[in-house]
Coordinates of C-alpha atoms in Angstrom, one line a residue:
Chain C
X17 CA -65.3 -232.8 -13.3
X18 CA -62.5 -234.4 -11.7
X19 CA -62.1 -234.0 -8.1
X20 CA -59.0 -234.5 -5.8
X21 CA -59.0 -234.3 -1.7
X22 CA -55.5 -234.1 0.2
X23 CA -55.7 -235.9 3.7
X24 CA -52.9 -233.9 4.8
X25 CA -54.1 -230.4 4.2
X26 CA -57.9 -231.4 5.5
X27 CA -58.3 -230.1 9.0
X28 CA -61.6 -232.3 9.7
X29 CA -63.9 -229.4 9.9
X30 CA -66.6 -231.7 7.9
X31 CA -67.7 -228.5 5.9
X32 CA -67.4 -230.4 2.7
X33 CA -69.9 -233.3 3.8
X34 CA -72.4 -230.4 4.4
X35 CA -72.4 -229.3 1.1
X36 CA -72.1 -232.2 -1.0
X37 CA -72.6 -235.4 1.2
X38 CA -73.1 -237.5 -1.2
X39 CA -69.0 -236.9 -2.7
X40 CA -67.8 -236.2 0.7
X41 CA -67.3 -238.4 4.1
X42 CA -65.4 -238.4 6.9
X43 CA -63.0 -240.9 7.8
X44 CA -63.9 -242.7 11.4
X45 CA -61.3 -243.0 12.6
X46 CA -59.7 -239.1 13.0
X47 CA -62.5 -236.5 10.8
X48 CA -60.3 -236.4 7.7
X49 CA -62.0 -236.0 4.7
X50 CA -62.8 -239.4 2.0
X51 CA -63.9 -238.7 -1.0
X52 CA -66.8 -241.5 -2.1
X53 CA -67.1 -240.3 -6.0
X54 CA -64.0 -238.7 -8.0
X55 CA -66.3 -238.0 -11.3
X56 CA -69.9 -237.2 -9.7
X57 CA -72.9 -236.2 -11.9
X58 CA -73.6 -232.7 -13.1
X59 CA -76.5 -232.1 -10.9
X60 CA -74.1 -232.3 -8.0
X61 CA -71.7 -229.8 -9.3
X62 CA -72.9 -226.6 -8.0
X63 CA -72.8 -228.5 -4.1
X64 CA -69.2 -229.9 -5.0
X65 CA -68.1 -226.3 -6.0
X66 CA -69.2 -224.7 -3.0
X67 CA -67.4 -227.6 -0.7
X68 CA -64.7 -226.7 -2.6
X69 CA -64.9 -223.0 -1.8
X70 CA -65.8 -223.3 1.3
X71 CA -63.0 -225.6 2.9
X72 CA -61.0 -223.7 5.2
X73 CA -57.7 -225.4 3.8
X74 CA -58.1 -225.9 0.7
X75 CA -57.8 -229.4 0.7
X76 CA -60.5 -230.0 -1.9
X77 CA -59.1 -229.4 -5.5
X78 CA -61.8 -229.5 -8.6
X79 CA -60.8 -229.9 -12.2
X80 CA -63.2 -228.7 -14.8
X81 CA -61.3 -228.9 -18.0
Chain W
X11 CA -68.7 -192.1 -2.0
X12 CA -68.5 -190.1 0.9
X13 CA -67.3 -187.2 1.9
X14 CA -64.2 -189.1 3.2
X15 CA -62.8 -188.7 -0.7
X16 CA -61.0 -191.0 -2.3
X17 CA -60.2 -194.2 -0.3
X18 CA -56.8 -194.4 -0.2
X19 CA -56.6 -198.7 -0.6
X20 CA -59.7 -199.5 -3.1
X21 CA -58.7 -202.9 -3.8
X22 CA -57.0 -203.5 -7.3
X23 CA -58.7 -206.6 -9.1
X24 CA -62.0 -205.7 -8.2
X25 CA -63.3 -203.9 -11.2
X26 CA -67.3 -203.1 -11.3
X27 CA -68.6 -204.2 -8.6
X28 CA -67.9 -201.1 -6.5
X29 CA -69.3 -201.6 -3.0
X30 CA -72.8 -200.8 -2.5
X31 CA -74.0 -197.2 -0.9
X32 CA -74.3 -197.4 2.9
X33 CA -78.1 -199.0 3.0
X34 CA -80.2 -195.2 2.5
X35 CA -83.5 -196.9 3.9
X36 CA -82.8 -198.5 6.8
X37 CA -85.9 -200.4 9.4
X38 CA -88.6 -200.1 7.0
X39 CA -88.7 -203.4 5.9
X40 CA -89.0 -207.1 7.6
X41 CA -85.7 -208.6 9.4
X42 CA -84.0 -205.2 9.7
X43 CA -82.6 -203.8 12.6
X44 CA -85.5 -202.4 14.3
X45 CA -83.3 -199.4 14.7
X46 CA -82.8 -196.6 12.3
X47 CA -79.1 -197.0 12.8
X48 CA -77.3 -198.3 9.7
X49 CA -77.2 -195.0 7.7
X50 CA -74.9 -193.4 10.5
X51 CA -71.8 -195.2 9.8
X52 CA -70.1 -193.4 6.7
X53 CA -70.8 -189.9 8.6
X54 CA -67.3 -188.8 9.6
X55 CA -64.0 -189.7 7.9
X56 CA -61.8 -192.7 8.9
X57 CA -59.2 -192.0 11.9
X58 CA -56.1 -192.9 10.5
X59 CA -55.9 -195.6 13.3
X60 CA -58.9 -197.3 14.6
X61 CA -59.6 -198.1 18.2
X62 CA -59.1 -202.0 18.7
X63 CA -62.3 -202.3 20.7
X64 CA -64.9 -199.2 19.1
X65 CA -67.8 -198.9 20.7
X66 CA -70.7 -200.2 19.4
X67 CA -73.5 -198.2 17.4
X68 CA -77.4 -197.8 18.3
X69 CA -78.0 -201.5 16.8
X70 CA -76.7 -204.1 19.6
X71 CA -77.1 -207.0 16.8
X72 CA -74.4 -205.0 14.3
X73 CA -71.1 -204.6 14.8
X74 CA -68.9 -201.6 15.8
X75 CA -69.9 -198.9 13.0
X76 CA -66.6 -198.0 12.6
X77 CA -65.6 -201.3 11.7
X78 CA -68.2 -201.1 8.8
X79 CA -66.7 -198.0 7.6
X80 CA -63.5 -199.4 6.9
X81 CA -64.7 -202.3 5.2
X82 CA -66.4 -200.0 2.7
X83 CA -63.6 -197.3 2.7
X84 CA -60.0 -199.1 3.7
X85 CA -60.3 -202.6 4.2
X86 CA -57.0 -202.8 5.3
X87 CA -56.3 -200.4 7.8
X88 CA -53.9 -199.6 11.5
X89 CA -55.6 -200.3 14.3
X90 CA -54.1 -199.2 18.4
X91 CA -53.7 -202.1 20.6
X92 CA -54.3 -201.5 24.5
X93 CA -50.8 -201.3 24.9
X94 CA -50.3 -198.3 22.6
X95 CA -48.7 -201.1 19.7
X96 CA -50.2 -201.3 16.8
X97 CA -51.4 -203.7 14.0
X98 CA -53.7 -204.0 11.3
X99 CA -57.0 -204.4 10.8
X100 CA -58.8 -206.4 8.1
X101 CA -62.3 -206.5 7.6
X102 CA -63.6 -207.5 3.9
X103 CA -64.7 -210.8 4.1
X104 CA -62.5 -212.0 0.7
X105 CA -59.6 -210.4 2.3
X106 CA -59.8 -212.3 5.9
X107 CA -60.6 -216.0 4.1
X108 CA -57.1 -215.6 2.2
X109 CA -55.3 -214.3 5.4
X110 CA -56.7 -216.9 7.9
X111 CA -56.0 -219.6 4.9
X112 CA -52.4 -218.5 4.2
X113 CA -49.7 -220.5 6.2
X114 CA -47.6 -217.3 6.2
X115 CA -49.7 -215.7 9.0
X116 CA -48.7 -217.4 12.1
X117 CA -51.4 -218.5 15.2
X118 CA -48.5 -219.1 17.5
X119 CA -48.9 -216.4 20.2
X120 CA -45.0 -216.6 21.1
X121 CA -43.5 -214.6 17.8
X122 CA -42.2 -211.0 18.4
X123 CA -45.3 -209.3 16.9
X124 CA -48.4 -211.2 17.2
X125 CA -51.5 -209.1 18.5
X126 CA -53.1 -209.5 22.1
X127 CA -56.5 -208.4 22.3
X128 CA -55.9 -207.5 26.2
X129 CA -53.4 -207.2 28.9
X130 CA -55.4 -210.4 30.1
X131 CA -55.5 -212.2 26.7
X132 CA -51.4 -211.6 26.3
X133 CA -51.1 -213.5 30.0
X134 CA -53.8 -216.3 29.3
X135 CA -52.2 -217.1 25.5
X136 CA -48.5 -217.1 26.4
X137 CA -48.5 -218.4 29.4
X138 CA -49.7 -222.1 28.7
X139 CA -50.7 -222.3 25.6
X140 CA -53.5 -224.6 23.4
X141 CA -53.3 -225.7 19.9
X142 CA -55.2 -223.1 18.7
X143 CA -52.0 -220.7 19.7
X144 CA -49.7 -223.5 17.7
X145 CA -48.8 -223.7 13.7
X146 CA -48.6 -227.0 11.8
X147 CA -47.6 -229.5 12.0
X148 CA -47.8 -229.2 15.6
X149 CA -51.3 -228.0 15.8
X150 CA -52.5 -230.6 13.1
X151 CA -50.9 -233.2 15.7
X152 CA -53.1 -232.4 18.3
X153 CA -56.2 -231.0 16.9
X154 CA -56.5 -234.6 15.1
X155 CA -57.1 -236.3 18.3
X156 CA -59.9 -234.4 18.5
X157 CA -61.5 -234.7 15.5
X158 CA -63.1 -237.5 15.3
X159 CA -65.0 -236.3 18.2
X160 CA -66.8 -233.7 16.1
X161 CA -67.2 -235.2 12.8
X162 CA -70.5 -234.3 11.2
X163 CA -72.1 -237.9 11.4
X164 CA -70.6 -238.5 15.1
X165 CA -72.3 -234.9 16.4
X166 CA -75.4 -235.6 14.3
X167 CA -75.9 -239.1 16.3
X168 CA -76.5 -237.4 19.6
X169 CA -79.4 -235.2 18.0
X170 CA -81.9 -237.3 20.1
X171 CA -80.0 -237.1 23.2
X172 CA -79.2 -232.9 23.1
X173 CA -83.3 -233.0 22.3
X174 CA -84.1 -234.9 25.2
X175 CA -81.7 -232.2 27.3
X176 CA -83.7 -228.9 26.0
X177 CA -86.9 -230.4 26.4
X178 CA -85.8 -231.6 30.1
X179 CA -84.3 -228.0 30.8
X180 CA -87.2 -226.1 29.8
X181 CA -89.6 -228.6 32.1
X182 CA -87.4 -227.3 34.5
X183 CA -87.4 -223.8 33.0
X184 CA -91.5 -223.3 33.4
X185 CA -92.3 -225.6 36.0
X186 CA -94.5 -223.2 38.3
X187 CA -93.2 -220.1 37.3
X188 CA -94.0 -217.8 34.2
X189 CA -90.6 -215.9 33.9
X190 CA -87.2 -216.9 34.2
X191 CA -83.7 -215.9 33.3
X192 CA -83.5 -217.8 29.7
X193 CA -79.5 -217.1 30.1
X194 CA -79.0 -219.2 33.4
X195 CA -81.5 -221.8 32.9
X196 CA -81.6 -222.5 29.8
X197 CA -78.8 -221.3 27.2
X198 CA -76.1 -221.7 29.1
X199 CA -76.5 -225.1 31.1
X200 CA -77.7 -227.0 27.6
X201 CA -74.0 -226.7 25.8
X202 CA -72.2 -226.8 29.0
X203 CA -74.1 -229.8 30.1
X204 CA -73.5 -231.7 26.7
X205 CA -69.5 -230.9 26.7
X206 CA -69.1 -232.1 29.8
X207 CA -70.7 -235.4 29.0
X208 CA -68.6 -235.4 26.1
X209 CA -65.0 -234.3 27.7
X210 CA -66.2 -236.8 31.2
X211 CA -66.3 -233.6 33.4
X212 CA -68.4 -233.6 36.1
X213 CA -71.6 -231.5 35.3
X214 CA -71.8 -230.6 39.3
X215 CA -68.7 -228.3 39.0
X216 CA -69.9 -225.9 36.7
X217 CA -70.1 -223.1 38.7
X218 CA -66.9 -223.3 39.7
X219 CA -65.5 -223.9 35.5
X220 CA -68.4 -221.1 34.6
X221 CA -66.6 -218.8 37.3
X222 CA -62.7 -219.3 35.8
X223 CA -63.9 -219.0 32.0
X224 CA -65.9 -215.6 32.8
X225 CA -62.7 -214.4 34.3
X226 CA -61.1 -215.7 31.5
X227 CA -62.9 -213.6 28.4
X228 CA -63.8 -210.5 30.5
X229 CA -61.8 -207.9 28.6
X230 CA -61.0 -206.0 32.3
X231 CA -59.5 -209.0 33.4
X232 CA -55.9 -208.2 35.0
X233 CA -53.4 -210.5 33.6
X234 CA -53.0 -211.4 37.6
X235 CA -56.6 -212.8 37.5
X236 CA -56.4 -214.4 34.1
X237 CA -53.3 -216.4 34.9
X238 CA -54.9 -217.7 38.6
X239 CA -58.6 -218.3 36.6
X240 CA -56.3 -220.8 34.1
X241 CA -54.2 -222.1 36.6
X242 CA -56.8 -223.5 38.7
X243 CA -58.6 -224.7 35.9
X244 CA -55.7 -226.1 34.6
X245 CA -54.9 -228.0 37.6
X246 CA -58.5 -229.2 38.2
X247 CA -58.6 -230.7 34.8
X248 CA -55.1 -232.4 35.5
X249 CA -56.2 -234.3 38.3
X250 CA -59.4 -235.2 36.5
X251 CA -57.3 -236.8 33.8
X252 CA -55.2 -238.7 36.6
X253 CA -58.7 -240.0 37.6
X254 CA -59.4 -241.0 34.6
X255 CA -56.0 -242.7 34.2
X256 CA -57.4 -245.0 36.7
X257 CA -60.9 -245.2 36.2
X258 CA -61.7 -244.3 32.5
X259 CA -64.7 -243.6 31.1
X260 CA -65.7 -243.5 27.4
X261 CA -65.3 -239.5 27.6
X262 CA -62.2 -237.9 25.6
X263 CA -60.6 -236.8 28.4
X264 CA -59.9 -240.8 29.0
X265 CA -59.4 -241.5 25.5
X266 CA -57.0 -239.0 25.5
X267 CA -55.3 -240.4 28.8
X268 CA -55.3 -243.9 26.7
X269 CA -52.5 -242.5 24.0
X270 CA -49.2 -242.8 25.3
X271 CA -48.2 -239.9 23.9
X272 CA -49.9 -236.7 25.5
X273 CA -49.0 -235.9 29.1
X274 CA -51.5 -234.5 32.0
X275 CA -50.5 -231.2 31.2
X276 CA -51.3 -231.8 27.2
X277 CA -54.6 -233.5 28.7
X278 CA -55.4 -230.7 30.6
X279 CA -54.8 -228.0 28.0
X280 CA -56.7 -229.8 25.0
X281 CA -59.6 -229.8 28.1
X282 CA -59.7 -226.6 29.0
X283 CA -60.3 -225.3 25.9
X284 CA -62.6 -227.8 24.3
X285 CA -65.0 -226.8 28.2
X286 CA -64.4 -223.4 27.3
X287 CA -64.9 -222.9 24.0
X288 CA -67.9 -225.7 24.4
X289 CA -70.1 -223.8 26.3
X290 CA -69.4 -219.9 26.0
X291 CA -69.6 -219.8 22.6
X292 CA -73.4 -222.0 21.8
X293 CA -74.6 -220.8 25.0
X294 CA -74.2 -216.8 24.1
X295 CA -75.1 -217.6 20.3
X296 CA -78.4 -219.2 21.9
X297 CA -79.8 -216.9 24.0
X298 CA -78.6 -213.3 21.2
X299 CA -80.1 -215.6 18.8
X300 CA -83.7 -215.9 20.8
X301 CA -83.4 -211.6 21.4
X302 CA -83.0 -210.9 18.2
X303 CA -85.8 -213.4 16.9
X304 CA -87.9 -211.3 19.7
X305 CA -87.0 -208.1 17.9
X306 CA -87.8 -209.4 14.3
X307 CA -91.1 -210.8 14.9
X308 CA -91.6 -211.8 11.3
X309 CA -88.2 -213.9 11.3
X310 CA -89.1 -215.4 14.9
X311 CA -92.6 -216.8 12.9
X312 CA -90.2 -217.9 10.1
X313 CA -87.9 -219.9 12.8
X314 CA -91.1 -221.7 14.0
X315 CA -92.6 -222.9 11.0
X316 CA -89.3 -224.1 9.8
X317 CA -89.0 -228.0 9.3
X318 CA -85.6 -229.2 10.0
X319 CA -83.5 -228.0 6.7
X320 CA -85.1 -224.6 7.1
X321 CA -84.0 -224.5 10.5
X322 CA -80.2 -225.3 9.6
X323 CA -80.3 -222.9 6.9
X324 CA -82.2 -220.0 9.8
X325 CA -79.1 -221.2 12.2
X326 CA -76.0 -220.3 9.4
X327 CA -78.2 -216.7 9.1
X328 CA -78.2 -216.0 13.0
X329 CA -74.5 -217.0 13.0
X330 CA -73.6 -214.5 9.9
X331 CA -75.8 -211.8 11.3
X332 CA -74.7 -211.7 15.2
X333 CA -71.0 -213.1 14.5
X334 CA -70.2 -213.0 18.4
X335 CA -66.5 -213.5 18.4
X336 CA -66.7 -209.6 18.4
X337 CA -62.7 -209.1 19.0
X338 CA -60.0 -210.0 16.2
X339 CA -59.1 -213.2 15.1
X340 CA -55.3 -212.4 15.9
X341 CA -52.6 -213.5 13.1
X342 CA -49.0 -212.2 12.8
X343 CA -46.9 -212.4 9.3
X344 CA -44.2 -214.7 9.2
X345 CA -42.9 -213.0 5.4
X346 CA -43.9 -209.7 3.8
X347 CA -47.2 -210.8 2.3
X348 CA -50.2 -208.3 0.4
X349 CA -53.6 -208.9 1.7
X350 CA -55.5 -206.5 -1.0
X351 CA -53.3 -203.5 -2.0
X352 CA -51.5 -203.3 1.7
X353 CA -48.7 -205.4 2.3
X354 CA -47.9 -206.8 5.7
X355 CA -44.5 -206.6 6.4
X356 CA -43.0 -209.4 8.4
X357 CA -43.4 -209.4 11.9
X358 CA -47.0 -207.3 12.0
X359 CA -49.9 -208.3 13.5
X360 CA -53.1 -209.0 12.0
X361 CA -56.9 -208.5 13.1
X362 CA -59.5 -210.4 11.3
X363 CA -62.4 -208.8 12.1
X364 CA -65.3 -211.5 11.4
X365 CA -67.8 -209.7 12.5
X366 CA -67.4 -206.9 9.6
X367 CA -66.5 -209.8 7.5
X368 CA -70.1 -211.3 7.9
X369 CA -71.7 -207.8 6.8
X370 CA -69.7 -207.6 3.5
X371 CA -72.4 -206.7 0.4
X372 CA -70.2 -207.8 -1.6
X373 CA -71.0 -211.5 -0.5
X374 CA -73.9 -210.8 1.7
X375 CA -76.5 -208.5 -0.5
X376 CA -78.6 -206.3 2.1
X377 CA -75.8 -207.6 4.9
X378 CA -77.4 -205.5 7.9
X379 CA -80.9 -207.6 7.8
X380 CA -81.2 -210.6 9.1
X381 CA -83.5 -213.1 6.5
X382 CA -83.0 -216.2 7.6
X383 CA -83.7 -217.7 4.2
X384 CA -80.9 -215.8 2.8
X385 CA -79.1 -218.4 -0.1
X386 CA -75.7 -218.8 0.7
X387 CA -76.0 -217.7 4.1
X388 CA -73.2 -220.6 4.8
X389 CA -70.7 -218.7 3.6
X390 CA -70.5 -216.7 7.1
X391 CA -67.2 -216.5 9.0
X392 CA -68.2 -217.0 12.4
X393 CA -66.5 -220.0 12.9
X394 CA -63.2 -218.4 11.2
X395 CA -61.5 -220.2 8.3
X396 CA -58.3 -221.8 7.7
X397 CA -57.1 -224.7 9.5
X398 CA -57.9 -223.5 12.9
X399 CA -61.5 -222.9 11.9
X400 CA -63.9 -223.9 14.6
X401 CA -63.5 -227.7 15.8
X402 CA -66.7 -228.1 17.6
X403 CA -68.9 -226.4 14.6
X404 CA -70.8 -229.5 13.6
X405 CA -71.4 -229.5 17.5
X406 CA -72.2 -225.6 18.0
X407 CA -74.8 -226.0 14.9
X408 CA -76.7 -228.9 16.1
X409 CA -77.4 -227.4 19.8
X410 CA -78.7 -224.3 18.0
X411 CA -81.0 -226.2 15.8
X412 CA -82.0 -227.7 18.6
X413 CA -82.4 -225.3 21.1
X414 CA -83.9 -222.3 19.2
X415 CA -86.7 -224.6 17.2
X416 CA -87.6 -226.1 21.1
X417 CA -87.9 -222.8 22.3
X418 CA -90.1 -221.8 20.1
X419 CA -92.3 -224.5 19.6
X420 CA -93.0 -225.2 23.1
X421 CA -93.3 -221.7 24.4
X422 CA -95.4 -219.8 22.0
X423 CA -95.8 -216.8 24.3
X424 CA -92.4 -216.7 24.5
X425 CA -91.6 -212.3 25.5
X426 CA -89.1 -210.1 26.9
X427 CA -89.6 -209.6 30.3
X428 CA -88.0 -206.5 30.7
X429 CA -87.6 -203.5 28.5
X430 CA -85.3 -203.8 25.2
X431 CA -83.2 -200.7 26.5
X432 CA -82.5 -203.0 29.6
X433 CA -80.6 -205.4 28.4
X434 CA -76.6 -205.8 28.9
X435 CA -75.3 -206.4 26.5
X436 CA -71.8 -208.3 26.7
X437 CA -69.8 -205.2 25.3
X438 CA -66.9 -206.2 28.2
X439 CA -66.6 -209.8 27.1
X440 CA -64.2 -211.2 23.9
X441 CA -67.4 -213.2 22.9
X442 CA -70.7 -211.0 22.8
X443 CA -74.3 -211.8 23.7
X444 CA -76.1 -210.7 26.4
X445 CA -75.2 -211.1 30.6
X446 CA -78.8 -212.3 30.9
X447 CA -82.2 -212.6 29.5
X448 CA -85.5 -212.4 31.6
X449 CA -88.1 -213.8 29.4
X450 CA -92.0 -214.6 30.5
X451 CA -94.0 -217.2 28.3

């Protein structure tokens, strides 16, 4: 699984580092999303695909192939 | 189906899983209603327009029946504005995450078309508007000063602090007395108290702030009364912010005041509707939340032996199941774009009705009962979706964490003090709950 976050889609609302806060952060300074791990292990998959689902702008892409 | 017939926009793309039957048994189990209400709702067929504000059914924790109806039987349907205009209504939960995520439905209150709620609501959005009534990039602009504010790990670090507040508030709440109005002295001062310690506002005004934001979201609000409520809040937080051009503090309004970029009248705007939206919304989500615990007796036991993950997961349930934003979230098309097998032409309002959203079986399995351990409970729309989804959520779900477990575990007598039928119900506000809750302990 590859995972890619755009900064200037994310609107902050931190959704992401309540599903999978281990992948997910939020930058100090303003909210905006960081991602800490771009190839996470399996057993986090199922929390990194609901982050995904869940954020309201789609700022979270995940690659699977 | 029903006796309705056919419905006329059955979504294309959704092949087998046809929606489930209206629930047959309702009340006989755990965490339902406590009403036999939920098999009334497919009784008559559709009007071909709905009523923008239908009246709710014999449950007061479920939304407008009618509402439900159309989710099951034309998801995408006209509904009559108070003016006589119309718009439509969408209600599937599917449906409303793609509208409120697609930029081609416009938030900004000013475009020929967009749907007002009220005559009141028209007045208080057009006249001097927030940037929750702007589209990026202008919104993004503003919203990210505010961000930070309400990041997950920044709200989580006052846990201690909002703790220290219930447990201070209900001292106050039992202290030689054994019944008390749980709205006014307890729900509603712990979220206003905590955003005005964030914002720098002065906790000693609130009755006057609690006064203009009550006029404010009453539905029978003339526009006359909306625009002088907003005005003089306006103009009170715009000399607060001079003050704190002068004497800052470490709240936002100062921080704010510190960029060069944002003027009094920005200031005052971003203010009003963080104080707004920072205490109407927890506060009313509080004290429905603690009613309809009282009415599910089995769920209120679950609440209190929950350790603190149980307890977050119980809080996304209560927010799913009472959804209290129980108007529209209001969108209008900016290009002719097809939510399901309806397309919105240009121009049109939209109404995302969350509330029906948050009952969808198609997400929700058994949506009409409220089981707080429900998996994937988090999927709720009560903070909306898309980029103007809730900014003080991390916020909103810490104080109900907080405030619901406290209640529980300190008063464990906690009653109703008055009969259920009693109660009033906020049916004439934009965000539901109840007027007030007398509770003895």
């Amino acid at each position: 699984m590859r995972i890619q976050v755009d900064q200037d889609k994310c609107c902050g609302s931190g959704m992401c580092v309540l599903a999978a806060p281990d992948v997910f952060d939020q930058r100090e300074e303003d909210g905006i999303v960081e991602l800490l791990d771009a190839k996470p292990p399996q057993t986090l998959w199922p929390d990194i695909r609901e982050a995904a689902a869940g954020c309201p702008s789609w700022a979270i892409e995940v690659d699977e192939t | 189906m029903t006796a309705a017939g056919p419905s006329p926009a059955s979504p294309a793309g959704t092949p087998t899983t046809a929606h489930p039957e209206p629930s047959s048994d309702p009340g006989t189990s755990g965490g339902a209603c406590p009403y036999s209400a939920h098999a009334e709702t497919s009784a008559a067929p559709l009007p071909e327009t709905l009523p923008n504000a239908a009246p709710r059914g014999a449950c007061p924790f479920d939304p407008p029946p009618v509402y439900q109806q159309a989710r099951r039987e034309q998801p995408v349907i006209r509904t009559k504005l108070w003016d006589g205009s119309s718009c439509w209504m969408v209600t599937r939960h599917d449906d409303i995450r793609r509208t409120l995520r697609d930029d081609r439905f416009s938030s900004d209150s000013n475009r020929p078309g967009f749907p007002f709620l009220t005559a009141g609501r028209k007045a208080l959005t057009t006249d001097n508007p927030t940037f929750i009534r702007m589209d990026d990039p202008e919104h993004a602009r503003l919203r990210r000063m505010l961000t930070a504010d309400f990041m997950i790990r920044k709200v989580e670090s006052m846990r201690p602090q909002v703790q220290e507040l219930a447990d201070d508030l209900l001292d106050a709440m039992v202290k030689g007395r054994q019944e008390a109005d749980f709205v006014a002295d307890f729900a509603l001062p712990l979220p206003s108290v905590v955003i005005c310690l964030l914002l720098g506002v002065p906790y000693s005004e609130h009755d006057f702030f609690q006064r203009c934001s009550s006029i404010m979201l009453r539905t029978e609000s003339t526009p006359a009364q909306v625009t002088a409520a907003q005005d003089e809040l306006h103009a009170y937080m715009a000399e607060l912010t001079r003050t704190k051009r002068r004497n800052p503090d470490d709240g936002i309004l100062s921080r704010l005041a510190e960029r060069d970029e944002l003027s009094d009248d920005d200031i005052s705007r971003m203010g009003r509707l963080l104080l707004v939206a920072g205490h109407e919304t927890t506060a009313n989500m509080t004290a429905l939340s603690t009613l309809a615990l009282l009415r599910n007796p089995r769920e209120l036991e679950r609440m209190r032996a929950a350790g603190p993950e149980e307890a977050k997961a119980a809080v996304e349930e209560l927010l799913r199941y009472l959804t209290i934003i129980q108007s529209g979230v209001s969108r209008v098309a900016t290009e002719d774009v097809a939510v399901g097998d309806t397309v919105i032409r240009k121009g049109e309002g939209v109404l995302c009705m969350i509330n029906a959203a948050n009952r969808d079986e198609d997400v929700f399995p058994d949506a009409d009962r409220l089981d707080l351990a429900r998996p994937g409970s988090r999927r709720h729309l009560a903070f909306g979706f898309g980029v103007h989804q809730c900014l003080g959520q991390p916020l909103a779900r810490l104080e109900l964490q907080v405030a619901l477990t406290t209640v529980l575990r300190r008063l464990p007598d906690l009653r109703l003090a008055i009969p259920f039928e009693d109660v009033r119900f906020r049916t004439d506000m934009l965000i539901y709950g109840v007027h007030s809750l007398p509770v003895a302990w």
